[in-house]
Short mmCIF file of N, CA and C and ligand atoms in Angstrom, two decimals:
data_model
loop_
_atom_site.label_atom_id
_atom_site.label_comp_id
_atom_site.label_asym_id
_atom_site.label_seq_id
_atom_site.Cartn_x
_atom_site.Cartn_y
_atom_site.Cartn_z
N MET D 1 -4.88 -30.96 -0.21
CA MET D 1 -4.13 -30.27 -1.34
C MET D 1 -2.96 -29.58 -0.60
N SER D 2 -1.69 -29.75 -1.18
CA SER D 2 -0.57 -28.99 -0.53
C SER D 2 -0.42 -27.77 -1.26
N THR D 3 -0.12 -26.76 -0.30
CA THR D 3 0.01 -25.39 -0.96
C THR D 3 1.34 -24.78 -0.46
N ALA D 4 2.08 -24.11 -1.36
CA ALA D 4 3.21 -23.32 -0.90
C ALA D 4 3.14 -21.85 -1.37
N ILE D 5 3.76 -21.10 -0.69
CA ILE D 5 3.86 -19.55 -0.85
C ILE D 5 5.22 -19.21 -1.17
N TYR D 6 5.51 -18.67 -2.25
CA TYR D 6 6.84 -18.16 -2.63
C TYR D 6 6.85 -16.49 -2.65
N PRO D 7 7.22 -16.04 -1.53
CA PRO D 7 7.15 -14.57 -1.32
C PRO D 7 8.56 -13.91 -1.91
N GLY D 8 8.55 -12.76 -2.49
CA GLY D 8 9.73 -12.13 -2.85
C GLY D 8 9.40 -10.67 -3.17
N SER D 9 10.39 -9.81 -3.34
CA SER D 9 10.22 -8.53 -3.81
C SER D 9 10.17 -8.39 -5.30
N PHE D 10 10.93 -9.29 -6.01
CA PHE D 10 10.73 -9.50 -7.52
C PHE D 10 10.95 -8.20 -8.19
N ASP D 11 11.92 -7.42 -7.90
CA ASP D 11 12.23 -6.19 -8.52
C ASP D 11 13.34 -6.09 -9.52
N PRO D 12 13.43 -6.83 -10.62
CA PRO D 12 12.17 -7.59 -11.26
C PRO D 12 12.44 -9.12 -10.95
N ILE D 13 11.54 -9.84 -11.30
CA ILE D 13 11.59 -11.25 -11.25
C ILE D 13 12.69 -11.73 -12.27
N THR D 14 13.54 -12.62 -11.89
CA THR D 14 14.86 -13.19 -12.60
C THR D 14 14.55 -14.68 -13.07
N LEU D 15 15.39 -15.14 -13.90
CA LEU D 15 15.30 -16.64 -14.36
C LEU D 15 15.70 -17.42 -13.06
N GLY D 16 16.37 -16.93 -12.09
CA GLY D 16 16.63 -17.63 -10.98
C GLY D 16 15.41 -17.82 -10.08
N HIS D 17 14.60 -16.71 -9.95
CA HIS D 17 13.14 -16.91 -9.28
C HIS D 17 12.26 -17.93 -9.97
N LEU D 18 12.36 -17.73 -11.40
CA LEU D 18 11.43 -18.62 -12.19
C LEU D 18 11.90 -20.07 -12.08
N ASN D 19 13.23 -20.36 -11.93
CA ASN D 19 13.64 -21.73 -11.73
C ASN D 19 13.14 -22.25 -10.38
N ILE D 20 13.12 -21.47 -9.22
CA ILE D 20 12.63 -21.97 -7.86
C ILE D 20 11.10 -22.20 -8.23
N ILE D 21 10.23 -21.24 -8.88
CA ILE D 21 8.95 -21.49 -9.03
C ILE D 21 8.59 -22.78 -9.93
N GLU D 22 9.45 -23.01 -10.97
CA GLU D 22 9.17 -24.17 -11.65
C GLU D 22 9.38 -25.51 -10.87
N ARG D 23 10.39 -25.47 -9.94
CA ARG D 23 10.71 -26.68 -9.17
C ARG D 23 9.68 -26.78 -7.96
N ALA D 24 9.25 -25.70 -7.30
CA ALA D 24 8.31 -25.75 -6.33
C ALA D 24 7.04 -26.11 -6.76
N ALA D 25 6.66 -25.66 -8.02
CA ALA D 25 5.36 -26.04 -8.62
C ALA D 25 5.17 -27.57 -8.97
N LYS D 26 6.33 -28.23 -9.06
CA LYS D 26 6.20 -29.75 -9.26
C LYS D 26 6.14 -30.52 -7.97
N ILE D 27 6.51 -29.89 -6.87
CA ILE D 27 6.47 -30.44 -5.47
C ILE D 27 5.11 -30.30 -4.89
N PHE D 28 4.50 -29.06 -4.94
CA PHE D 28 3.28 -28.78 -4.35
C PHE D 28 2.21 -28.77 -5.27
N ASP D 29 0.89 -29.05 -4.95
CA ASP D 29 -0.24 -29.06 -5.73
C ASP D 29 -0.57 -27.63 -6.22
N GLU D 30 -0.42 -26.64 -5.38
CA GLU D 30 -0.56 -25.15 -5.59
C GLU D 30 0.52 -24.41 -5.13
N LEU D 31 1.01 -23.36 -6.00
CA LEU D 31 1.90 -22.39 -5.48
C LEU D 31 1.45 -21.05 -5.78
N VAL D 32 1.59 -20.36 -4.58
CA VAL D 32 0.98 -18.85 -4.69
C VAL D 32 2.41 -17.97 -4.64
N VAL D 33 2.63 -17.20 -5.64
CA VAL D 33 3.82 -16.36 -5.83
C VAL D 33 3.29 -15.09 -5.35
N THR D 34 3.90 -14.53 -4.30
CA THR D 34 3.34 -13.29 -3.69
C THR D 34 4.42 -12.12 -3.79
N VAL D 35 3.97 -11.16 -4.24
CA VAL D 35 4.97 -9.99 -4.55
C VAL D 35 4.85 -9.15 -3.24
N MET D 36 5.81 -8.92 -2.51
CA MET D 36 5.73 -8.10 -1.29
C MET D 36 6.77 -7.06 -1.07
N PHE D 37 6.71 -6.31 -0.01
CA PHE D 37 7.72 -5.29 0.27
C PHE D 37 8.87 -5.80 1.03
N ASN D 38 10.07 -5.44 0.80
CA ASN D 38 11.20 -5.90 1.62
C ASN D 38 11.67 -4.40 2.21
N ALA D 39 11.41 -4.20 3.51
CA ALA D 39 11.58 -2.87 4.13
C ALA D 39 13.09 -2.47 4.04
N ALA D 40 14.02 -3.51 3.85
CA ALA D 40 15.42 -3.16 3.71
C ALA D 40 15.67 -2.61 2.25
N LYS D 41 14.85 -2.89 1.25
CA LYS D 41 15.20 -2.38 0.02
C LYS D 41 14.21 -1.14 -0.17
N LYS D 42 14.76 -0.07 0.10
CA LYS D 42 14.01 1.31 0.31
C LYS D 42 13.51 1.80 -1.10
N THR D 43 14.44 1.74 -2.07
CA THR D 43 13.94 2.29 -3.38
C THR D 43 13.74 1.38 -4.37
N PRO D 44 12.63 0.66 -4.56
CA PRO D 44 12.37 -0.24 -5.64
C PRO D 44 12.42 0.39 -7.02
N MET D 45 12.85 -0.28 -8.05
CA MET D 45 12.82 0.27 -9.34
C MET D 45 11.34 0.30 -9.91
N PHE D 46 10.78 -0.77 -9.60
CA PHE D 46 9.31 -0.97 -10.14
C PHE D 46 8.14 -0.88 -9.09
N THR D 47 7.04 -0.42 -9.42
CA THR D 47 5.96 -0.27 -8.37
C THR D 47 5.47 -1.54 -8.26
N LEU D 48 4.79 -1.83 -7.09
CA LEU D 48 4.17 -3.16 -6.85
C LEU D 48 3.31 -3.67 -8.05
N GLU D 49 2.53 -2.82 -8.71
CA GLU D 49 1.66 -3.13 -9.81
C GLU D 49 2.59 -3.67 -11.03
N GLU D 50 3.63 -2.88 -11.23
CA GLU D 50 4.52 -3.37 -12.32
C GLU D 50 5.13 -4.72 -11.94
N LYS D 51 5.53 -4.84 -10.79
CA LYS D 51 6.21 -6.11 -10.39
C LYS D 51 5.23 -7.25 -10.53
N LEU D 52 3.99 -7.03 -10.10
CA LEU D 52 2.93 -8.04 -10.14
C LEU D 52 2.79 -8.43 -11.67
N GLU D 53 2.56 -7.53 -12.55
CA GLU D 53 2.29 -7.76 -13.97
C GLU D 53 3.50 -8.56 -14.64
N MET D 54 4.73 -8.25 -14.18
CA MET D 54 5.79 -9.01 -14.68
C MET D 54 5.87 -10.30 -14.23
N VAL D 55 5.50 -10.76 -12.97
CA VAL D 55 5.51 -11.94 -12.53
C VAL D 55 4.42 -12.79 -13.06
N LYS D 56 3.22 -12.16 -13.25
CA LYS D 56 2.01 -12.83 -13.88
C LYS D 56 2.33 -13.33 -15.38
N LYS D 57 3.08 -12.37 -16.11
CA LYS D 57 3.42 -12.70 -17.36
C LYS D 57 4.47 -13.91 -17.47
N SER D 58 5.39 -13.87 -16.55
CA SER D 58 6.41 -14.76 -16.56
C SER D 58 5.99 -16.27 -16.01
N VAL D 59 4.91 -16.19 -15.41
CA VAL D 59 4.39 -17.72 -14.92
C VAL D 59 3.15 -18.05 -15.57
N ALA D 60 2.82 -17.39 -16.66
CA ALA D 60 1.43 -17.65 -17.49
C ALA D 60 1.48 -19.20 -17.97
N GLY D 61 2.58 -19.75 -18.09
CA GLY D 61 2.53 -21.12 -18.54
C GLY D 61 2.35 -22.34 -17.52
N PHE D 62 2.31 -21.80 -16.25
CA PHE D 62 2.13 -22.73 -15.10
C PHE D 62 0.75 -22.85 -14.67
N GLU D 63 0.09 -24.05 -14.79
CA GLU D 63 -1.36 -24.26 -14.43
C GLU D 63 -1.59 -24.13 -12.90
N ASN D 64 -0.68 -24.51 -12.14
CA ASN D 64 -0.92 -24.55 -10.62
C ASN D 64 -0.20 -23.37 -9.76
N VAL D 65 0.23 -22.31 -10.58
CA VAL D 65 0.86 -21.08 -9.96
C VAL D 65 -0.09 -19.89 -10.24
N ARG D 66 -0.43 -19.23 -9.08
CA ARG D 66 -1.01 -18.02 -9.13
C ARG D 66 -0.29 -16.91 -8.58
N VAL D 67 -0.64 -15.81 -8.87
CA VAL D 67 0.26 -14.65 -8.44
C VAL D 67 -0.64 -13.59 -7.59
N GLU D 68 -0.12 -13.14 -6.50
CA GLU D 68 -0.81 -12.15 -5.60
C GLU D 68 0.16 -11.29 -5.05
N SER D 69 -0.34 -10.06 -4.49
CA SER D 69 0.53 -9.28 -3.80
C SER D 69 0.02 -8.93 -2.35
N SER D 70 0.95 -8.35 -1.63
CA SER D 70 0.51 -8.02 -0.28
C SER D 70 1.54 -7.12 0.32
N ASP D 71 0.92 -6.08 0.94
CA ASP D 71 1.78 -4.98 1.58
C ASP D 71 1.97 -5.27 3.20
N GLY D 72 1.42 -6.44 3.52
CA GLY D 72 1.57 -6.63 4.93
C GLY D 72 2.81 -7.72 5.30
N LEU D 73 2.61 -8.09 6.68
CA LEU D 73 3.57 -9.10 7.09
C LEU D 73 3.36 -10.54 6.44
N LEU D 74 4.53 -11.15 6.06
CA LEU D 74 4.32 -12.60 5.54
C LEU D 74 3.64 -13.44 6.53
N ALA D 75 4.02 -13.30 7.90
CA ALA D 75 3.52 -14.33 8.92
C ALA D 75 1.85 -14.13 8.98
N GLU D 76 1.38 -12.91 8.80
CA GLU D 76 0.14 -12.67 8.86
C GLU D 76 -0.71 -13.06 7.64
N TYR D 77 -0.02 -12.78 6.44
CA TYR D 77 -0.60 -13.14 5.02
C TYR D 77 -0.87 -14.62 4.97
N ALA D 78 0.25 -15.43 5.49
CA ALA D 78 0.25 -16.87 5.33
C ALA D 78 -0.97 -17.53 6.10
N LYS D 79 -1.51 -16.78 7.01
CA LYS D 79 -2.57 -17.41 7.82
C LYS D 79 -3.75 -17.70 6.92
N GLN D 80 -4.12 -17.09 5.90
CA GLN D 80 -5.08 -17.37 4.98
C GLN D 80 -5.05 -18.59 4.28
N PHE D 81 -3.89 -19.24 4.31
CA PHE D 81 -3.53 -20.47 3.71
C PHE D 81 -3.25 -21.64 4.76
N PRO D 82 -4.19 -22.13 5.50
CA PRO D 82 -3.75 -23.07 6.50
C PRO D 82 -2.94 -24.33 5.96
N GLY D 83 -1.84 -24.57 6.68
CA GLY D 83 -1.13 -25.58 6.33
C GLY D 83 0.02 -25.36 5.26
N ALA D 84 -0.16 -24.04 4.60
CA ALA D 84 0.80 -23.76 3.55
C ALA D 84 2.19 -23.66 4.10
N VAL D 85 3.28 -23.89 3.26
CA VAL D 85 4.70 -23.68 3.76
C VAL D 85 5.09 -22.51 2.86
N ILE D 86 6.16 -22.02 3.47
CA ILE D 86 6.83 -20.73 2.61
C ILE D 86 8.02 -21.46 1.98
N ILE D 87 8.28 -21.03 0.74
CA ILE D 87 9.31 -21.57 0.00
C ILE D 87 10.31 -20.41 -0.14
N LYS D 88 11.63 -20.46 0.13
CA LYS D 88 12.73 -19.64 -0.11
C LYS D 88 13.78 -20.27 -0.98
N GLY D 89 14.35 -19.50 -1.83
CA GLY D 89 15.58 -19.94 -2.50
C GLY D 89 16.79 -19.56 -1.90
N LEU D 90 17.76 -20.32 -1.85
CA LEU D 90 19.14 -19.92 -1.21
C LEU D 90 20.08 -20.22 -2.33
N ARG D 91 20.86 -19.11 -2.42
CA ARG D 91 22.09 -18.94 -3.54
C ARG D 91 23.45 -19.33 -2.84
N ALA D 92 23.63 -18.83 -1.68
CA ALA D 92 24.91 -18.88 -0.94
C ALA D 92 24.64 -19.03 0.53
N ALA D 93 25.72 -19.22 1.40
CA ALA D 93 25.49 -19.44 2.82
C ALA D 93 25.03 -18.00 3.35
N SER D 94 25.42 -16.83 2.72
CA SER D 94 24.95 -15.64 3.11
C SER D 94 23.40 -15.50 3.12
N ASP D 95 22.84 -16.01 2.04
CA ASP D 95 21.31 -16.09 2.00
C ASP D 95 20.80 -16.85 3.17
N PHE D 96 21.51 -18.04 3.62
CA PHE D 96 20.83 -18.69 4.64
C PHE D 96 20.95 -17.85 5.99
N GLU D 97 21.86 -17.20 6.12
CA GLU D 97 22.06 -16.43 7.54
C GLU D 97 20.82 -15.47 7.58
N TYR D 98 20.56 -14.84 6.50
CA TYR D 98 19.41 -13.93 6.55
C TYR D 98 18.09 -14.67 6.67
N GLU D 99 17.98 -15.71 5.81
CA GLU D 99 16.73 -16.37 5.76
C GLU D 99 16.40 -17.13 7.22
N PHE D 100 17.53 -17.55 7.74
CA PHE D 100 17.30 -18.36 9.06
C PHE D 100 16.70 -17.39 10.06
N ILE D 101 17.08 -16.12 10.16
CA ILE D 101 16.53 -15.00 11.02
C ILE D 101 14.98 -14.82 10.53
N MET D 102 14.80 -14.59 9.35
CA MET D 102 13.56 -14.40 8.96
C MET D 102 12.50 -15.50 9.32
N ASP D 103 13.12 -16.76 9.16
CA ASP D 103 12.27 -17.97 9.60
C ASP D 103 11.77 -17.83 11.06
N GLN D 104 12.86 -17.32 11.90
CA GLN D 104 12.58 -17.39 13.38
C GLN D 104 11.56 -16.16 13.72
N VAL D 105 11.80 -15.17 13.00
CA VAL D 105 10.86 -14.05 13.31
C VAL D 105 9.49 -14.35 12.68
N ASN D 106 9.33 -14.96 11.57
CA ASN D 106 7.97 -15.34 11.12
C ASN D 106 7.37 -16.42 12.05
N LYS D 107 8.16 -17.24 12.67
CA LYS D 107 7.64 -18.23 13.60
C LYS D 107 7.10 -17.79 14.78
N ASN D 108 7.85 -16.66 15.33
CA ASN D 108 7.44 -16.03 16.47
C ASN D 108 5.99 -15.49 16.34
N MET D 109 5.79 -14.88 15.14
CA MET D 109 4.43 -14.33 14.90
C MET D 109 3.37 -15.33 14.57
N ASN D 110 3.85 -16.36 13.88
CA ASN D 110 2.86 -17.52 13.47
C ASN D 110 3.54 -18.78 13.66
N PRO D 111 3.45 -19.45 14.74
CA PRO D 111 4.19 -20.57 15.08
C PRO D 111 3.88 -21.76 14.20
N GLU D 112 2.82 -21.84 13.54
CA GLU D 112 2.42 -22.78 12.62
C GLU D 112 3.18 -22.86 11.20
N LEU D 113 3.93 -21.64 11.05
CA LEU D 113 4.44 -21.46 9.69
C LEU D 113 5.71 -22.06 9.44
N GLU D 114 5.85 -23.01 8.52
CA GLU D 114 7.15 -23.52 8.22
C GLU D 114 7.75 -23.04 7.09
N THR D 115 9.06 -22.89 6.89
CA THR D 115 9.74 -22.56 5.70
C THR D 115 10.71 -23.53 5.23
N MET D 116 10.57 -23.82 3.92
CA MET D 116 11.33 -24.75 3.20
C MET D 116 12.27 -24.08 2.27
N PHE D 117 13.45 -24.49 2.09
CA PHE D 117 14.44 -23.91 1.31
C PHE D 117 14.88 -24.76 0.08
N LEU D 118 14.77 -24.21 -1.04
CA LEU D 118 15.32 -24.83 -2.16
C LEU D 118 16.70 -24.25 -2.57
N THR D 119 17.67 -24.91 -2.79
CA THR D 119 18.98 -24.23 -3.34
C THR D 119 19.02 -23.93 -4.67
N ALA D 120 19.53 -22.78 -5.03
CA ALA D 120 19.56 -22.42 -6.48
C ALA D 120 20.27 -23.34 -7.25
N ASP D 121 19.78 -23.59 -8.48
CA ASP D 121 20.59 -24.46 -9.46
C ASP D 121 21.73 -23.64 -9.87
N HIS D 122 22.99 -24.45 -10.14
CA HIS D 122 24.35 -23.80 -10.31
C HIS D 122 24.32 -22.68 -11.06
N GLU D 123 23.56 -22.61 -12.30
CA GLU D 123 23.62 -21.47 -13.28
C GLU D 123 23.13 -20.32 -12.70
N TYR D 124 22.29 -20.25 -11.68
CA TYR D 124 21.59 -19.06 -11.21
C TYR D 124 22.18 -18.54 -9.87
N THR D 125 23.35 -19.00 -9.35
CA THR D 125 23.79 -18.75 -8.03
C THR D 125 24.34 -17.28 -7.93
N PHE D 126 24.69 -16.68 -9.11
CA PHE D 126 25.14 -15.38 -9.16
C PHE D 126 24.13 -14.34 -9.45
N LEU D 127 22.89 -14.78 -9.79
CA LEU D 127 21.89 -13.98 -10.42
C LEU D 127 21.08 -13.32 -9.26
N SER D 128 20.73 -12.07 -9.41
CA SER D 128 19.90 -11.22 -8.38
C SER D 128 19.21 -10.21 -9.16
N SER D 129 18.02 -9.71 -8.45
CA SER D 129 17.28 -8.65 -9.18
C SER D 129 18.29 -7.47 -9.23
N SER D 130 19.09 -7.18 -8.27
CA SER D 130 20.03 -5.95 -8.15
C SER D 130 21.00 -6.02 -9.41
N ILE D 131 21.56 -7.19 -9.69
CA ILE D 131 22.42 -7.37 -10.89
C ILE D 131 21.72 -7.02 -12.10
N VAL D 132 20.40 -7.54 -12.29
CA VAL D 132 19.53 -7.19 -13.38
C VAL D 132 19.44 -5.66 -13.47
N ARG D 133 19.03 -5.09 -12.43
CA ARG D 133 18.77 -3.55 -12.52
C ARG D 133 20.05 -2.87 -12.90
N GLU D 134 21.17 -3.27 -12.53
CA GLU D 134 22.58 -2.71 -12.87
C GLU D 134 22.67 -2.86 -14.35
N LEU D 135 22.66 -4.11 -14.94
CA LEU D 135 22.76 -4.38 -16.19
C LEU D 135 21.90 -3.43 -17.12
N ALA D 136 20.66 -3.45 -16.67
CA ALA D 136 19.50 -2.70 -17.40
C ALA D 136 19.91 -1.33 -17.40
N SER D 137 20.36 -0.71 -16.33
CA SER D 137 20.70 0.67 -16.33
C SER D 137 21.79 1.20 -17.29
N TYR D 138 22.70 0.14 -17.66
CA TYR D 138 23.74 0.27 -18.70
C TYR D 138 23.22 0.06 -20.12
N GLY D 139 22.08 -0.42 -20.23
CA GLY D 139 21.58 -0.98 -21.56
C GLY D 139 22.15 -2.31 -22.02
N ALA D 140 22.69 -2.99 -21.05
CA ALA D 140 23.30 -4.34 -21.47
C ALA D 140 22.11 -5.30 -21.81
N GLU D 141 22.58 -6.40 -22.43
CA GLU D 141 21.63 -7.52 -22.77
C GLU D 141 21.00 -8.27 -21.71
N LEU D 142 19.82 -8.25 -21.62
CA LEU D 142 19.14 -8.99 -20.40
C LEU D 142 18.77 -10.31 -20.69
N LYS D 143 18.76 -10.85 -21.98
CA LYS D 143 18.44 -12.25 -22.24
C LYS D 143 19.32 -13.17 -21.40
N GLY D 144 18.69 -14.16 -20.89
CA GLY D 144 19.48 -15.17 -20.01
C GLY D 144 19.51 -14.72 -18.56
N TYR D 145 18.89 -13.53 -18.33
CA TYR D 145 18.90 -13.05 -16.88
C TYR D 145 17.45 -13.06 -16.39
N VAL D 146 16.57 -12.54 -17.28
CA VAL D 146 15.17 -12.47 -16.84
C VAL D 146 14.30 -13.16 -17.84
N PRO D 147 13.02 -13.50 -17.60
CA PRO D 147 12.20 -14.07 -18.67
C PRO D 147 12.14 -13.26 -19.82
N ASP D 148 12.09 -13.76 -21.06
CA ASP D 148 12.15 -12.97 -22.26
C ASP D 148 10.81 -12.04 -22.38
N VAL D 149 9.60 -12.52 -21.82
CA VAL D 149 8.59 -11.79 -21.83
C VAL D 149 8.57 -10.38 -21.02
N ILE D 150 9.46 -10.15 -20.21
CA ILE D 150 9.60 -8.90 -19.32
C ILE D 150 10.75 -7.98 -19.83
N ILE D 151 11.50 -8.32 -20.89
CA ILE D 151 12.74 -7.58 -21.23
C ILE D 151 12.24 -6.29 -21.65
N GLU D 152 11.04 -6.08 -22.49
CA GLU D 152 10.77 -4.93 -22.98
C GLU D 152 10.16 -4.04 -21.78
N ASP D 153 9.58 -4.68 -20.78
CA ASP D 153 9.14 -3.86 -19.76
C ASP D 153 10.08 -3.03 -18.92
N ILE D 154 11.31 -3.90 -18.71
CA ILE D 154 12.48 -3.37 -18.12
C ILE D 154 13.09 -2.29 -18.94
N ARG D 155 13.11 -2.40 -20.28
CA ARG D 155 13.73 -1.43 -21.16
C ARG D 155 12.94 -0.15 -21.03
N ALA D 156 11.56 -0.35 -21.04
CA ALA D 156 10.73 0.72 -21.09
C ALA D 156 10.83 1.66 -19.63
N LYS D 157 10.98 0.86 -18.62
CA LYS D 157 11.17 1.60 -17.39
C LYS D 157 12.48 2.44 -17.42
N ILE D 158 13.54 1.90 -17.96
CA ILE D 158 14.77 2.67 -17.99
C ILE D 158 14.68 3.79 -18.86
N ALA D 159 13.94 3.65 -20.11
CA ALA D 159 13.65 4.70 -20.91
C ALA D 159 13.04 5.76 -20.31
N GLU D 160 12.04 5.48 -19.38
CA GLU D 160 11.24 6.58 -18.79
C GLU D 160 12.04 7.10 -17.65
N GLY D 161 13.25 6.69 -17.29
CA GLY D 161 14.17 7.30 -16.31
C GLY D 161 14.31 6.48 -15.00
N GLY D 162 13.75 5.15 -15.08
CA GLY D 162 13.91 4.29 -13.83
C GLY D 162 15.33 3.95 -13.58
N LYS D 163 15.79 3.75 -12.24
CA LYS D 163 17.08 3.42 -12.09
C LYS D 163 17.18 2.01 -11.43
O1 LIG O 1 12.98 -11.01 -2.66
P1 LIG O 1 13.34 -10.52 -1.28
O2 LIG O 1 13.64 -9.16 -1.16
O3 LIG O 1 14.50 -11.31 -0.58
O4 LIG O 1 12.04 -10.86 -0.39
C1 LIG O 1 11.98 -10.59 0.98
C2 LIG O 1 10.37 -10.60 1.49
C3 LIG O 1 9.65 -9.60 0.62
C4 LIG O 1 9.92 -11.98 1.32
C5 LIG O 1 10.49 -10.16 2.92
O5 LIG O 1 10.99 -8.87 3.03
C6 LIG O 1 9.11 -10.17 3.48
O6 LIG O 1 8.58 -11.18 4.01
N1 LIG O 1 8.30 -8.98 3.48
C7 LIG O 1 6.95 -8.83 3.95
C8 LIG O 1 7.09 -8.24 5.43
C9 LIG O 1 7.64 -9.13 6.44
O7 LIG O 1 6.84 -9.94 6.81
N2 LIG O 1 8.93 -8.87 6.88
C10 LIG O 1 9.52 -9.83 7.65
C11 LIG O 1 9.32 -9.85 9.17
S1 LIG O 1 10.05 -8.16 9.69
#
């Protein structure tokens, strides 16, 4: 059985992430979407639990996708899935520069670990969680940026003072 892991900070999950999930789920027998911490992103808008819930709601329709979280290193986490590959989405050349380094660092810790890249479909190349957070902070329309099922969660977070 082929397994892939799609890790991310998902703060929050966007339609760009969902597009990668949908495409990866067609290629692999099983896809594990893993909500993790990105040390470079110091002040997430959502807690790990909130992000996990939003990802779970968003992928509820996919039979071969499950959602987990981890506060550890990706290279260590992946060892529990022997033979699994990491999936990363690329929107632009700048994403590749960063992901190339991540691949090397992960391979240093776990030489068996392969990363495969899916390029973003053109309608999502501009889309990021940070753009969504900014739009949300101004009360802008979020339809078309994030899965419909999490729009209220984002609105509620803003209402309670989330930035
Ligand atoms: O959605 P993001 O923020 O681009 O996802 C990045 C993420 C969470 C996949 C990356 O930061 C990560 O792998 N975090 C877990 C800790 C880790 O292994 N860091 C890389 C080696 S220093």
